C-alpha cells in the first residue's frame, strides 16, 4: 500500500507520469482457533494463524475486548497470534 503514488519517467525535455494504486489484500485466517478443554488452575494457549504478518488482532471473550494483564497474555509473532489465559476458572469458559 505504501508504494501507491505518482511515478514519472523524465528524459529532460519531456516527462511521462503514471499513478500506481495498490489495493491491500484482506487478512484471512490460514489456521482458525481450535476449541480447548482445560482443568481449573491450568494455563491455556489459543492460537490462530493469519495470512499477513503483523495484522492487527483484537482478542475478545464474548463481547468483551481482552487486554494484556496478569490473567491474559497476548502475543503476535509474524502471522501467528496467541492468547494465553493463566489460572483458568470455570468463568473463563
mmCIF file with all atom_site columns, C-alpha atoms in Angstrom:
data_model
loop_
_atom_site.group_PDB
_atom_site.id
_atom_site.type_symbol
_atom_site.label_atom_id
_atom_site.label_alt_id
_atom_site.label_comp_id
_atom_site.label_asym_id
_atom_site.label_entity_id
_atom_site.label_seq_id
_atom_site.pdbx_PDB_ins_code
_atom_site.Cartn_x
_atom_site.Cartn_y
_atom_site.Cartn_z
_atom_site.occupancy
_atom_site.B_iso_or_equiv
_atom_site.pdbx_formal_charge
_atom_site.auth_seq_id
_atom_site.auth_comp_id
_atom_site.auth_asym_id
_atom_site.auth_atom_id
_atom_site.pdbx_PDB_model_num
ATOM 1  C CA . UNK A 1 1  ? 0.000   0.000   0.000   1.00 0.00 ? 1  UNK A CA 1
ATOM 2  C CA . UNK A 1 2  ? 2.883   2.373   0.812   1.00 0.00 ? 2  UNK A CA 1
ATOM 3  C CA . UNK A 1 3  ? 4.052   2.061   -2.829  1.00 0.00 ? 3  UNK A CA 1
ATOM 4  C CA . UNK A 1 4  ? 0.902   3.871   -4.018  1.00 0.00 ? 4  UNK A CA 1
ATOM 5  C CA . UNK A 1 5  ? 1.970   7.197   -5.531  1.00 0.00 ? 5  UNK A CA 1
ATOM 6  C CA . UNK A 1 6  ? 2.587   9.022   -8.793  1.00 0.00 ? 6  UNK A CA 1
ATOM 7  C CA . UNK A 1 7  ? 5.649   7.819   -10.687 1.00 0.00 ? 7  UNK A CA 1
ATOM 8  C CA . UNK A 1 8  ? 7.384   9.591   -13.535 1.00 0.00 ? 8  UNK A CA 1
ATOM 9  C CA . UNK A 1 9  ? 9.980   8.970   -16.203 1.00 0.00 ? 9  UNK A CA 1
ATOM 10 C CA . UNK A 1 10 ? 11.925  12.130  -17.042 1.00 0.00 ? 10 UNK A CA 1
ATOM 11 C CA . UNK A 1 11 ? 14.050  12.486  -20.196 1.00 0.00 ? 11 UNK A CA 1
ATOM 12 C CA . UNK A 1 12 ? 14.911  16.145  -19.818 1.00 0.00 ? 12 UNK A CA 1
ATOM 13 C CA . UNK A 1 13 ? 12.529  17.913  -22.213 1.00 0.00 ? 13 UNK A CA 1
ATOM 14 C CA . UNK A 1 14 ? 9.620   15.520  -21.655 1.00 0.00 ? 14 UNK A CA 1
ATOM 15 C CA . UNK A 1 15 ? 8.116   13.606  -18.808 1.00 0.00 ? 15 UNK A CA 1
ATOM 16 C CA . UNK A 1 16 ? 5.698   10.701  -18.601 1.00 0.00 ? 16 UNK A CA 1
ATOM 17 C CA . UNK A 1 17 ? 3.632   10.099  -15.442 1.00 0.00 ? 17 UNK A CA 1
ATOM 18 C CA . UNK A 1 18 ? 1.543   7.272   -14.117 1.00 0.00 ? 18 UNK A CA 1
ATOM 19 C CA . UNK A 1 19 ? -0.358  6.782   -10.915 1.00 0.00 ? 19 UNK A CA 1
ATOM 20 C CA . UNK A 1 20 ? 0.038   3.473   -9.083  1.00 0.00 ? 20 UNK A CA 1
ATOM 21 C CA . UNK A 1 21 ? -2.719  2.420   -6.690  1.00 0.00 ? 21 UNK A CA 1
ATOM 22 C CA . UNK A 1 22 ? -2.022  -0.697  -4.639  1.00 0.00 ? 22 UNK A CA 1
ATOM 23 C CA . UNK A 1 23 ? -5.081  -2.424  -3.210  1.00 0.00 ? 23 UNK A CA 1
ATOM 24 C CA . UNK A 1 24 ? -4.474  -4.239  0.032   1.00 0.00 ? 24 UNK A CA 1
ATOM 25 C CA . UNK A 1 25 ? -5.480  -7.873  0.163   1.00 0.00 ? 25 UNK A CA 1
ATOM 26 C CA . UNK A 1 26 ? -7.781  -8.706  3.075   1.00 0.00 ? 26 UNK A CA 1
ATOM 27 C CA . UNK A 1 27 ? -6.376  -10.520 6.078   1.00 0.00 ? 27 UNK A CA 1
ATOM 28 C CA . UNK A 1 28 ? -7.681  -14.079 6.279   1.00 0.00 ? 28 UNK A CA 1
ATOM 29 C CA . UNK A 1 29 ? -7.249  -16.944 8.702   1.00 0.00 ? 29 UNK A CA 1
ATOM 30 C CA . UNK A 1 30 ? -4.793  -19.582 7.488   1.00 0.00 ? 30 UNK A CA 1
ATOM 31 C CA . UNK A 1 31 ? -5.496  -21.532 10.676  1.00 0.00 ? 31 UNK A CA 1
ATOM 32 C CA . UNK A 1 32 ? -8.520  -20.778 12.839  1.00 0.00 ? 32 UNK A CA 1
ATOM 33 C CA . UNK A 1 33 ? -8.826  -21.089 16.601  1.00 0.00 ? 33 UNK A CA 1
ATOM 34 C CA . UNK A 1 34 ? -9.435  -24.599 17.932  1.00 0.00 ? 34 UNK A CA 1
ATOM 35 C CA . UNK A 1 35 ? -11.706 -25.404 20.892  1.00 0.00 ? 35 UNK A CA 1
ATOM 36 C CA . UNK A 1 36 ? -9.827  -26.388 24.054  1.00 0.00 ? 36 UNK A CA 1
ATOM 37 C CA . UNK A 1 37 ? -10.582 -28.099 27.345  1.00 0.00 ? 37 UNK A CA 1
ATOM 38 C CA . UNK A 1 38 ? -8.600  -27.411 30.489  1.00 0.00 ? 38 UNK A CA 1
ATOM 39 C CA . UNK A 1 39 ? -8.639  -28.169 34.199  1.00 0.00 ? 39 UNK A CA 1
ATOM 40 C CA . UNK A 1 40 ? -9.060  -25.319 36.652  1.00 0.00 ? 40 UNK A CA 1
ATOM 41 C CA . UNK A 1 41 ? -5.815  -23.672 37.652  1.00 0.00 ? 41 UNK A CA 1
ATOM 42 C CA . UNK A 1 42 ? -4.027  -24.601 34.414  1.00 0.00 ? 42 UNK A CA 1
ATOM 43 C CA . UNK A 1 43 ? -2.872  -22.363 31.577  1.00 0.00 ? 43 UNK A CA 1
ATOM 44 C CA . UNK A 1 44 ? -4.479  -22.395 28.128  1.00 0.00 ? 44 UNK A CA 1
ATOM 45 C CA . UNK A 1 45 ? -2.965  -21.196 24.861  1.00 0.00 ? 45 UNK A CA 1
ATOM 46 C CA . UNK A 1 46 ? -5.284  -20.252 21.976  1.00 0.00 ? 46 UNK A CA 1
ATOM 47 C CA . UNK A 1 47 ? -3.525  -19.817 18.627  1.00 0.00 ? 47 UNK A CA 1
ATOM 48 C CA . UNK A 1 48 ? -4.536  -18.735 15.148  1.00 0.00 ? 48 UNK A CA 1
ATOM 49 C CA . UNK A 1 49 ? -2.525  -18.054 12.011  1.00 0.00 ? 49 UNK A CA 1
ATOM 50 C CA . UNK A 1 50 ? -3.191  -15.106 9.705   1.00 0.00 ? 50 UNK A CA 1
ATOM 51 C CA . UNK A 1 51 ? -2.459  -14.588 6.020   1.00 0.00 ? 51 UNK A CA 1
ATOM 52 C CA . UNK A 1 52 ? -0.406  -11.409 6.674   1.00 0.00 ? 52 UNK A CA 1
ATOM 53 C CA . UNK A 1 53 ? 2.284   -10.800 9.285   1.00 0.00 ? 53 UNK A CA 1
ATOM 54 C CA . UNK A 1 54 ? 1.655   -8.019  11.786  1.00 0.00 ? 54 UNK A CA 1
ATOM 55 C CA . UNK A 1 55 ? -2.065  -7.690  11.022  1.00 0.00 ? 55 UNK A CA 1
ATOM 56 C CA . UNK A 1 56 ? -3.900  -6.035  13.931  1.00 0.00 ? 56 UNK A CA 1
ATOM 57 C CA . UNK A 1 57 ? -5.609  -8.589  16.167  1.00 0.00 ? 57 UNK A CA 1
ATOM 58 C CA . UNK A 1 58 ? -8.299  -7.969  18.776  1.00 0.00 ? 58 UNK A CA 1
ATOM 59 C CA . UNK A 1 59 ? -8.942  -10.763 21.290  1.00 0.00 ? 59 UNK A CA 1
ATOM 60 C CA . UNK A 1 60 ? -12.421 -10.989 22.781  1.00 0.00 ? 60 UNK A CA 1
ATOM 61 C CA . UNK A 1 61 ? -14.309 -13.103 25.316  1.00 0.00 ? 61 UNK A CA 1
ATOM 62 C CA . UNK A 1 62 ? -17.935 -12.826 24.250  1.00 0.00 ? 62 UNK A CA 1
ATOM 63 C CA . UNK A 1 63 ? -18.454 -9.093  23.665  1.00 0.00 ? 63 UNK A CA 1
ATOM 64 C CA . UNK A 1 64 ? -15.592 -8.036  25.960  1.00 0.00 ? 64 UNK A CA 1
ATOM 65 C CA . UNK A 1 65 ? -12.263 -6.948  24.455  1.00 0.00 ? 65 UNK A CA 1
ATOM 66 C CA . UNK A 1 66 ? -9.344  -8.553  26.297  1.00 0.00 ? 66 UNK A CA 1
ATOM 67 C CA . UNK A 1 67 ? -6.227  -6.612  27.265  1.00 0.00 ? 67 UNK A CA 1
ATOM 68 C CA . UNK A 1 68 ? -2.840  -7.796  28.496  1.00 0.00 ? 68 UNK A CA 1
ATOM 69 C CA . UNK A 1 69 ? -2.890  -8.399  32.250  1.00 0.00 ? 69 UNK A CA 1
ATOM 70 C CA . UNK A 1 70 ? -1.832  -10.942 34.867  1.00 0.00 ? 70 UNK A CA 1
ATOM 71 C CA . UNK A 1 71 ? -4.671  -13.131 33.570  1.00 0.00 ? 71 UNK A CA 1
ATOM 72 C CA . UNK A 1 72 ? -4.181  -12.655 29.805  1.00 0.00 ? 72 UNK A CA 1
ATOM 73 C CA . UNK A 1 73 ? -1.021  -12.572 27.718  1.00 0.00 ? 73 UNK A CA 1
ATOM 74 C CA . UNK A 1 74 ? -1.393  -11.518 24.080  1.00 0.00 ? 74 UNK A CA 1
ATOM 75 C CA . UNK A 1 75 ? 1.400   -12.391 21.658  1.00 0.00 ? 75 UNK A CA 1
ATOM 76 C CA . UNK A 1 76 ? 1.920   -11.947 17.958  1.00 0.00 ? 76 UNK A CA 1
ATOM 77 C CA . UNK A 1 77 ? 4.907   -13.282 16.035  1.00 0.00 ? 77 UNK A CA 1
ATOM 78 C CA . UNK A 1 78 ? 4.708   -12.764 12.288  1.00 0.00 ? 78 UNK A CA 1
ATOM 79 C CA . UNK A 1 79 ? 1.488   -14.428 11.156  1.00 0.00 ? 79 UNK A CA 1
ATOM 80 C CA . UNK A 1 80 ? 0.798   -16.262 14.435  1.00 0.00 ? 80 UNK A CA 1
ATOM 81 C CA . UNK A 1 81 ? -1.403  -14.677 17.127  1.00 0.00 ? 81 UNK A CA 1
ATOM 82 C CA . UNK A 1 82 ? -1.656  -16.234 20.600  1.00 0.00 ? 82 UNK A CA 1
ATOM 83 C CA . UNK A 1 83 ? -3.784  -15.666 23.661  1.00 0.00 ? 83 UNK A CA 1
ATOM 84 C CA . UNK A 1 84 ? -2.525  -17.235 26.876  1.00 0.00 ? 84 UNK A CA 1
ATOM 85 C CA . UNK A 1 85 ? -5.055  -17.487 29.702  1.00 0.00 ? 85 UNK A CA 1
ATOM 86 C CA . UNK A 1 86 ? -3.457  -18.131 33.081  1.00 0.00 ? 86 UNK A CA 1
ATOM 87 C CA . UNK A 1 87 ? -5.047  -19.893 36.045  1.00 0.00 ? 87 UNK A CA 1
ATOM 88 C CA . UNK A 1 88 ? -8.255  -20.787 34.208  1.00 0.00 ? 88 UNK A CA 1
ATOM 89 C CA . UNK A 1 89 ? -11.501 -20.871 36.167  1.00 0.00 ? 89 UNK A CA 1
ATOM 90 C CA . UNK A 1 90 ? -14.990 -22.047 35.169  1.00 0.00 ? 90 UNK A CA 1
ATOM 91 C CA . UNK A 1 91 ? -15.944 -18.401 34.417  1.00 0.00 ? 91 UNK A CA 1
ATOM 92 C CA . UNK A 1 92 ? -13.287 -18.407 31.655  1.00 0.00 ? 92 UNK A CA 1
ATOM 93 C CA . UNK A 1 93 ? -15.303 -20.934 29.606  1.00 0.00 ? 93 UNK A CA 1
#
